[in-house]
N, CA, C and O atoms as CSV, one atom per row, in Angstrom:
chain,resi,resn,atom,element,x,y,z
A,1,UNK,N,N,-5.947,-0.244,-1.356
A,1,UNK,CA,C,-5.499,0.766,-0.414
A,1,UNK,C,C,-6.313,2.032,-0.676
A,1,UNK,O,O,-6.380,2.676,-1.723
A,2,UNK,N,N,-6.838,2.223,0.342
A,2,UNK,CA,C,-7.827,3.669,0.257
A,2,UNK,C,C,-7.017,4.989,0.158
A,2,UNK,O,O,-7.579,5.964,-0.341
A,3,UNK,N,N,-5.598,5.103,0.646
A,3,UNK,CA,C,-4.841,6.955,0.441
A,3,UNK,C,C,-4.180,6.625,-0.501
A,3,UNK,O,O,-3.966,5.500,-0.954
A,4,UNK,N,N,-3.766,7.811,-0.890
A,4,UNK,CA,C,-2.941,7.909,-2.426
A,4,UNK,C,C,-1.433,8.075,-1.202
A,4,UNK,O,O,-1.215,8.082,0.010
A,5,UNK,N,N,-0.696,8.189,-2.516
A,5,UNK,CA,C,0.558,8.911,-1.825
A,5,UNK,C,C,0.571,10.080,-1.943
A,5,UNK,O,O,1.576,10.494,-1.364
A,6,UNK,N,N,-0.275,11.295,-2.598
A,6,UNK,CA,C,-0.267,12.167,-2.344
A,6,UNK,C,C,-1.001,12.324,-1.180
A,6,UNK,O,O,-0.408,13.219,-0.577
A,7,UNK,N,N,-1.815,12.021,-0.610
A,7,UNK,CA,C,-2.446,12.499,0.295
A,7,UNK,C,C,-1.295,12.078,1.529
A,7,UNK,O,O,-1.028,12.983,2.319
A,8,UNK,N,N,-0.721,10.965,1.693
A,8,UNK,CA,C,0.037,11.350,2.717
A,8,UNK,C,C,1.229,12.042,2.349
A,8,UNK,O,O,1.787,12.289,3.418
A,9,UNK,N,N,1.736,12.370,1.659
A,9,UNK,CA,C,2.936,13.362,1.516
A,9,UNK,C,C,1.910,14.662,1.958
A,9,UNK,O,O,2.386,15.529,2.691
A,10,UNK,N,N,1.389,14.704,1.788
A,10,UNK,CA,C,0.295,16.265,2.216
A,10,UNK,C,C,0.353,16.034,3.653
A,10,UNK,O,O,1.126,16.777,4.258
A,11,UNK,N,N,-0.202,15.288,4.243
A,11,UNK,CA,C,-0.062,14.658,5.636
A,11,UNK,C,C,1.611,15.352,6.286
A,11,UNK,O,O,1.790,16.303,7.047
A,12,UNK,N,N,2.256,14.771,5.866
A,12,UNK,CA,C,3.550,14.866,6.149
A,12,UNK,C,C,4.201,16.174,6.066
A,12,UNK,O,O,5.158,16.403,6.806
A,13,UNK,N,N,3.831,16.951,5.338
A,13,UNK,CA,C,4.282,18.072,4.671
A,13,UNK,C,C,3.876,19.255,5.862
A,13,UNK,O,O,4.504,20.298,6.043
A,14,UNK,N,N,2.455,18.732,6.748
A,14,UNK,CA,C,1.671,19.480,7.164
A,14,UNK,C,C,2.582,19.455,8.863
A,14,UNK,O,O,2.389,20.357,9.678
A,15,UNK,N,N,3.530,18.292,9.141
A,15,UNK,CA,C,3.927,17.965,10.630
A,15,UNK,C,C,4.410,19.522,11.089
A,15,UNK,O,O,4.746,20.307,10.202
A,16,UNK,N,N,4.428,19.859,12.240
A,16,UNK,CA,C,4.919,21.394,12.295
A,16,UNK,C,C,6.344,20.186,13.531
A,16,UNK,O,O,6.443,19.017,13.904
A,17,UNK,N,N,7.221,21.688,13.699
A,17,UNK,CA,C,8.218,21.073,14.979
A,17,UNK,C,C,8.435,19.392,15.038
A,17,UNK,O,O,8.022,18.467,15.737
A,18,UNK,N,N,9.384,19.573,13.814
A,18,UNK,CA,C,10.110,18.072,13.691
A,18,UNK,C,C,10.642,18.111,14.128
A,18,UNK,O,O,10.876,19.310,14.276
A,19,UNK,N,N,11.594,17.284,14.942
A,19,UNK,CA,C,12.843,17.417,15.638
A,19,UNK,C,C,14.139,17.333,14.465
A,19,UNK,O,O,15.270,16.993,14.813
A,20,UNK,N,N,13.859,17.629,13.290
A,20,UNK,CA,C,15.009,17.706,12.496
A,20,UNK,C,C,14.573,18.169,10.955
A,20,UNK,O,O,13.688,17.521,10.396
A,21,UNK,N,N,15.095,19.104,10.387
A,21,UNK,CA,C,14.560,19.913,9.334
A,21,UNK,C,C,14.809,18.571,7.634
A,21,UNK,O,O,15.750,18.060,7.027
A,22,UNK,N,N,13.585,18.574,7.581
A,22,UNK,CA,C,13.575,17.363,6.519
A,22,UNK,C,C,13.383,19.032,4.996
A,22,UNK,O,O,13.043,20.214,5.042
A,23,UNK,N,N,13.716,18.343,4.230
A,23,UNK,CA,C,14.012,18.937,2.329
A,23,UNK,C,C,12.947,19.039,1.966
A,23,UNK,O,O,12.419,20.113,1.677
A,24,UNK,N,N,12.411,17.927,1.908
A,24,UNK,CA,C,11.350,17.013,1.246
A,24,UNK,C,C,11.137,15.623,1.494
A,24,UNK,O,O,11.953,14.834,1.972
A,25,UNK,N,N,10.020,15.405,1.144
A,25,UNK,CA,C,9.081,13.443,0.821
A,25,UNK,C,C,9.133,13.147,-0.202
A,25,UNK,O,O,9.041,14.006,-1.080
A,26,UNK,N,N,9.327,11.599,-0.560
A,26,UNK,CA,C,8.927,11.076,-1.521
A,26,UNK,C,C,8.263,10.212,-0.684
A,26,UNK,O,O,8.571,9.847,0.451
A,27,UNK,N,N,7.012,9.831,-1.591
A,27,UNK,CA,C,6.252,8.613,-1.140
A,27,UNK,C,C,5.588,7.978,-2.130
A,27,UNK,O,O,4.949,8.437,-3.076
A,28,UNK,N,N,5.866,6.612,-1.726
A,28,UNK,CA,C,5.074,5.730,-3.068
A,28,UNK,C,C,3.865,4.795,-2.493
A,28,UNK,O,O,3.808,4.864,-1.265
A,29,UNK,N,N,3.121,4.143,-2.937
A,29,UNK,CA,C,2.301,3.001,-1.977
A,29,UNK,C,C,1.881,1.889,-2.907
A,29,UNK,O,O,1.578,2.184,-4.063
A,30,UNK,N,N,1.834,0.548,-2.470
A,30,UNK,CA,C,1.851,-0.493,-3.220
A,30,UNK,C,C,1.803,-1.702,-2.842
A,30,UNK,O,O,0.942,-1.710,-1.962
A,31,UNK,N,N,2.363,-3.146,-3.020
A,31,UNK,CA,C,2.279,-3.743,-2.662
A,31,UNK,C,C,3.820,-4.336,-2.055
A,31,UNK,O,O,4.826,-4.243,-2.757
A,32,UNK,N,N,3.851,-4.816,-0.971
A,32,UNK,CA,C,5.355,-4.847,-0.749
A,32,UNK,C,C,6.020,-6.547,-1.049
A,32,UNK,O,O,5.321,-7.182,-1.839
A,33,UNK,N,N,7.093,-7.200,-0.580
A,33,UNK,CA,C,7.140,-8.422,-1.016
A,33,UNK,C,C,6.586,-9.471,-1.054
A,33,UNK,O,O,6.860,-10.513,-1.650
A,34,UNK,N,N,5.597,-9.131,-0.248
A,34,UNK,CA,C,4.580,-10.514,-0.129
A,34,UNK,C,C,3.323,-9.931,-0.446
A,34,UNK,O,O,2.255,-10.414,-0.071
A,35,UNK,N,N,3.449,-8.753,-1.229
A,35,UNK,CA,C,2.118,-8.368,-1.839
A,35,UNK,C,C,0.869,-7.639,-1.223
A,35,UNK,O,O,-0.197,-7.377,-1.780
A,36,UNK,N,N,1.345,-7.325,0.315
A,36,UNK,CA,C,0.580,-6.592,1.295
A,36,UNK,C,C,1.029,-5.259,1.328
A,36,UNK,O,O,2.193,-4.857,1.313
A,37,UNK,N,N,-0.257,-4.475,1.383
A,37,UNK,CA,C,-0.524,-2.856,1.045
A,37,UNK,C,C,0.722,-2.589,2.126
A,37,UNK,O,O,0.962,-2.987,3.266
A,38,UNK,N,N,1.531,-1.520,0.972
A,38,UNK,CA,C,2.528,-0.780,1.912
A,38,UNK,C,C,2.767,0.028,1.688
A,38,UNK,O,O,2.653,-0.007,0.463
A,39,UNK,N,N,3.266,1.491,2.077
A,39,UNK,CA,C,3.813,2.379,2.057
A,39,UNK,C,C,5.691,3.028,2.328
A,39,UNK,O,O,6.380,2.948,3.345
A,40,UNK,N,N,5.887,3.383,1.529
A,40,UNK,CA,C,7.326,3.877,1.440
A,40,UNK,C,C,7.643,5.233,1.451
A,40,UNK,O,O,7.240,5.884,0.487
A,41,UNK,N,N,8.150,5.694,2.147
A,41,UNK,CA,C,8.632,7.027,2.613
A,41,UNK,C,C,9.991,6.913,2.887
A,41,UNK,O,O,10.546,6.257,3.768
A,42,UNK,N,N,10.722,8.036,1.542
A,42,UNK,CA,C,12.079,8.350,1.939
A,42,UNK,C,C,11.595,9.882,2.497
A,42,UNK,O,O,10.514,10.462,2.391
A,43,UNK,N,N,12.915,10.292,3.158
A,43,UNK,CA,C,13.056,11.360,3.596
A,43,UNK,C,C,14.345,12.085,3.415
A,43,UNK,O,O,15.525,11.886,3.706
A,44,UNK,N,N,13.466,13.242,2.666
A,44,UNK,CA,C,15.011,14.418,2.860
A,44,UNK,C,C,15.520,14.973,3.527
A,44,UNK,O,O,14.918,15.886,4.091
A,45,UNK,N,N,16.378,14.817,3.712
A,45,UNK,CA,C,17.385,15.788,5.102
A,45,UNK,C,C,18.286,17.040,4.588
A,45,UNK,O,O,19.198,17.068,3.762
A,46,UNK,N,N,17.854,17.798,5.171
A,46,UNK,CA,C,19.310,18.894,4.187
A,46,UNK,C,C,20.353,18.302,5.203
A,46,UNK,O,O,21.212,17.765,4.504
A,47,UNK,N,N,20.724,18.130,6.729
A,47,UNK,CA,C,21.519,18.123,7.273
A,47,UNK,C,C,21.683,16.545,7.200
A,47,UNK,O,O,20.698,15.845,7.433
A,48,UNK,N,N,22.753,16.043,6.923
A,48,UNK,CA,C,22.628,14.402,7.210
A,48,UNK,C,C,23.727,14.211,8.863
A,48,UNK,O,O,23.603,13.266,9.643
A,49,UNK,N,N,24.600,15.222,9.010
A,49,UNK,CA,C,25.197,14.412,10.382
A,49,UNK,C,C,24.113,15.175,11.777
A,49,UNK,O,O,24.381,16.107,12.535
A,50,UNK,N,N,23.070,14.458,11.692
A,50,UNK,CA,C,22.130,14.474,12.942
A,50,UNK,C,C,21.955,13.437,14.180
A,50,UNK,O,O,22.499,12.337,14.077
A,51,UNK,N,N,21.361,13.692,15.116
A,51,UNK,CA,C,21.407,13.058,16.639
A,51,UNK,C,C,20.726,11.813,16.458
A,51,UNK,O,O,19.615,11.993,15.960
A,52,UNK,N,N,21.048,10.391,16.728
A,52,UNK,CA,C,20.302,9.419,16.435
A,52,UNK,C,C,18.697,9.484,17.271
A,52,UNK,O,O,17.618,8.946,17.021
A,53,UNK,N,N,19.027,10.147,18.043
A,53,UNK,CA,C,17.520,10.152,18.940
A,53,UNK,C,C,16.675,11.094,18.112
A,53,UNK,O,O,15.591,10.566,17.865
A,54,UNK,N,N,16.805,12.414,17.552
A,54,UNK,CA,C,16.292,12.818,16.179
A,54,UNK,C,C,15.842,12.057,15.417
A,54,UNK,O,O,14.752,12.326,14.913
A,55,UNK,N,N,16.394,11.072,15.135
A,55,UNK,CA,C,15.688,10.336,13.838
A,55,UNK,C,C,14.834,9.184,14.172
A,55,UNK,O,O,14.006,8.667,13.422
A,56,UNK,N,N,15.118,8.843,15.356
A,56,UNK,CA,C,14.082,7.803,15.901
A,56,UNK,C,C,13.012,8.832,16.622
A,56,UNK,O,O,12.081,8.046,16.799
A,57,UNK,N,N,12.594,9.992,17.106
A,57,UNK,CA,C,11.640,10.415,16.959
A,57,UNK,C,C,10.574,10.886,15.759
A,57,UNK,O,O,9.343,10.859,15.795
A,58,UNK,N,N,11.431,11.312,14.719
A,58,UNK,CA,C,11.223,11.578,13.161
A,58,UNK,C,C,10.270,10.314,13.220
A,58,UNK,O,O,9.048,10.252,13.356
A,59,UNK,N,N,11.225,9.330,13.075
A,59,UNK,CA,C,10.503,7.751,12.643
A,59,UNK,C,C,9.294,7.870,13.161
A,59,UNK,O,O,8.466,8.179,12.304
A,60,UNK,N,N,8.738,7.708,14.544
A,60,UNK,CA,C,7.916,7.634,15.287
A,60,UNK,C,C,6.725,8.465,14.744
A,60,UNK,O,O,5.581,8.046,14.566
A,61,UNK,N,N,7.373,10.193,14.424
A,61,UNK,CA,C,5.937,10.834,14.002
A,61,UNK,C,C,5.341,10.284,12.563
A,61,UNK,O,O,4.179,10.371,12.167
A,62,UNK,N,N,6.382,9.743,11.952
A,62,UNK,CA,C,6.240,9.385,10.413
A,62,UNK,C,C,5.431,8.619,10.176
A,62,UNK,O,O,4.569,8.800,9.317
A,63,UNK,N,N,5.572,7.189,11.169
A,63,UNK,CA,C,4.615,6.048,11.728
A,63,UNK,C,C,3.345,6.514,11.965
A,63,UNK,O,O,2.327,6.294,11.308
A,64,UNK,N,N,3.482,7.155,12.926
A,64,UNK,CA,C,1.889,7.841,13.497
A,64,UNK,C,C,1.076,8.384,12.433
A,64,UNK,O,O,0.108,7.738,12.031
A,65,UNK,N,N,1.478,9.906,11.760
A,65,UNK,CA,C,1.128,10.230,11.013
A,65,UNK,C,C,0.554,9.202,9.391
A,65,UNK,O,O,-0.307,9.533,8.575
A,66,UNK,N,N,1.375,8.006,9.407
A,66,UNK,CA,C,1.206,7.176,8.479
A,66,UNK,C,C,-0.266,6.598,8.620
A,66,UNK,O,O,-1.249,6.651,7.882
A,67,UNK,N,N,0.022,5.904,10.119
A,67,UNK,CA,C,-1.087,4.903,10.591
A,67,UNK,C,C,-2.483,5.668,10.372
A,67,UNK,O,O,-3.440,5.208,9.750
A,68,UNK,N,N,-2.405,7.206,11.144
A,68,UNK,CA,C,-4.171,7.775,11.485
A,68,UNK,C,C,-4.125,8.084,9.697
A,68,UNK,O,O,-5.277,8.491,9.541
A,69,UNK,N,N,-3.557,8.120,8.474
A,69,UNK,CA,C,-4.117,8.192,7.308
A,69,UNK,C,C,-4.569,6.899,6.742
A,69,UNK,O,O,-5.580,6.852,6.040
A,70,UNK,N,N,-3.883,5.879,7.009
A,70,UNK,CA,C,-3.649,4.748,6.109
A,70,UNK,C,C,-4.054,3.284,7.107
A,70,UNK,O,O,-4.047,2.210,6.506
A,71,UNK,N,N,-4.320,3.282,8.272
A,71,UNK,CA,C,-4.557,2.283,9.258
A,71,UNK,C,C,-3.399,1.226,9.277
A,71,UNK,O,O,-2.425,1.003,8.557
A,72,UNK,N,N,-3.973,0.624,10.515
A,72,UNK,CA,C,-2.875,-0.408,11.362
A,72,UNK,C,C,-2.289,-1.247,10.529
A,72,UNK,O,O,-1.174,-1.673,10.831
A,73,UNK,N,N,-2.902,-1.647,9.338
A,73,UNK,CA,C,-2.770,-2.951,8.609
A,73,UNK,C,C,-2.354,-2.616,7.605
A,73,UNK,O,O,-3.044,-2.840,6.610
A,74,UNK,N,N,-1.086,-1.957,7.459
A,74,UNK,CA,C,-0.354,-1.696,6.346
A,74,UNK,C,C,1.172,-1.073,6.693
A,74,UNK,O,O,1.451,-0.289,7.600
A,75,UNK,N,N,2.143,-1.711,5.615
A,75,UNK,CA,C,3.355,-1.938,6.050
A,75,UNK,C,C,4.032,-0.530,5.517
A,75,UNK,O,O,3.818,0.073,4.465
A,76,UNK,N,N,5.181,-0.123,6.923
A,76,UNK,CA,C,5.108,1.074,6.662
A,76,UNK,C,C,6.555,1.236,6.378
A,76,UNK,O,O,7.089,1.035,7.469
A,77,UNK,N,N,7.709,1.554,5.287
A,77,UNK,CA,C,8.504,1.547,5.256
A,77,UNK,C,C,9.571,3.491,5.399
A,77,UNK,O,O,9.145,4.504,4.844
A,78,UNK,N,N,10.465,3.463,5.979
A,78,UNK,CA,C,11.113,4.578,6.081
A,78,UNK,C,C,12.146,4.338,5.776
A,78,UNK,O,O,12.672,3.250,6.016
A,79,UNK,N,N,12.886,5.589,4.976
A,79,UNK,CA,C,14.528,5.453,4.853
A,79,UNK,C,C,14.830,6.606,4.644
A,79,UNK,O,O,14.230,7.138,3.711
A,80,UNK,N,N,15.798,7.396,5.360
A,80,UNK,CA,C,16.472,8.217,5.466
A,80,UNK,C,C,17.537,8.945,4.399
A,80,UNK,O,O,18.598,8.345,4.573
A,81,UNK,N,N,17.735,10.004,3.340
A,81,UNK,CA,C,18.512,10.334,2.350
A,81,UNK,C,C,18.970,11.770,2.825
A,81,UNK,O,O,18.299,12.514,3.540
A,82,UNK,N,N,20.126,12.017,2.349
A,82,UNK,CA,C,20.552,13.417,2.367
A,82,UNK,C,C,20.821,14.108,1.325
A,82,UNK,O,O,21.507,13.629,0.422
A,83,UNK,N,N,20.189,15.692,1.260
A,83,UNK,CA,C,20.111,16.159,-0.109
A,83,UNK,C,C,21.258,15.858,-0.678
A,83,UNK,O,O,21.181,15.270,-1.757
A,84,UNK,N,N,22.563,16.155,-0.149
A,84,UNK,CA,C,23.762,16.213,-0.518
A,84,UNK,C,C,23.768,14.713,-1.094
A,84,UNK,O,O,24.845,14.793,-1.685
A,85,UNK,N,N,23.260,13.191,-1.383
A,85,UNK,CA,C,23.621,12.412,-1.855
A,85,UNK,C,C,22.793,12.230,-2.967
A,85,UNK,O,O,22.936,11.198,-3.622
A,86,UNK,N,N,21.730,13.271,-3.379
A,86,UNK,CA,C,20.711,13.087,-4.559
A,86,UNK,C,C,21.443,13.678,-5.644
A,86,UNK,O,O,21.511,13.282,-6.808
A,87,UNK,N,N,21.952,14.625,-5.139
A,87,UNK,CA,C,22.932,15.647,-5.771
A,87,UNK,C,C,23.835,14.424,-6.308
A,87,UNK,O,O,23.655,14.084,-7.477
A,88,UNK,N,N,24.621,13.863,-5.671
A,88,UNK,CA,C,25.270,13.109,-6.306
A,88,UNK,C,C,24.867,12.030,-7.512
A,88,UNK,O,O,25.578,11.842,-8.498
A,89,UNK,N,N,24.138,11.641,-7.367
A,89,UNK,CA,C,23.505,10.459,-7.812
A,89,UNK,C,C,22.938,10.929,-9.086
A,89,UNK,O,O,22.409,10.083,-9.808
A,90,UNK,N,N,22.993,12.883,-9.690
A,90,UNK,CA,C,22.619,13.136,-10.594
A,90,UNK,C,C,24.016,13.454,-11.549
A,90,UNK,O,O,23.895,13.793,-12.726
């Protein structure tokens, strides 16, 4: 795999007018269950009760933004977190 995960968290970091105010990225990249280059992106939300059409546009730029760094041929995973449950989890 040619991008790091820093370079797309930089990518990401850079989106202006999200349709929903993300915390922060984590991103990792690797190989996924069958061993094909993938990428993983959680996302922070400060707000977690948001509009489902919000987050399926989110998705969409996340994708995009994924693909023009990292190309077509790599598996792109998203999942959604809210600060309020990291908090917990510490």
């Amino acid at each position: 795999m040619s991008v790091t995960a820093a370079e797309i968290r930089e990518a990401l970091e850079t989106l202006a007018r999200l349709p929903v105010e993300v915390d922060s990225w984590h991103v990792e990249t690797g190989g996924d269950w069958t061993d094909d280059p993938a990428i993983w992106v959680w996302v922070i939300l400060a707000d977690p009760a948001l509009d489902t059409a919000d987050l399926f546009a989110l998705r969409k730029t996340i994708r995009d933004t994924v693909r023009k760094h990292a190309g077509d041929e790599i598996g792109i995973y998203i999942r959604f977190r809210a600060t309020s449950e990291l908090a917990q989890a510490e």
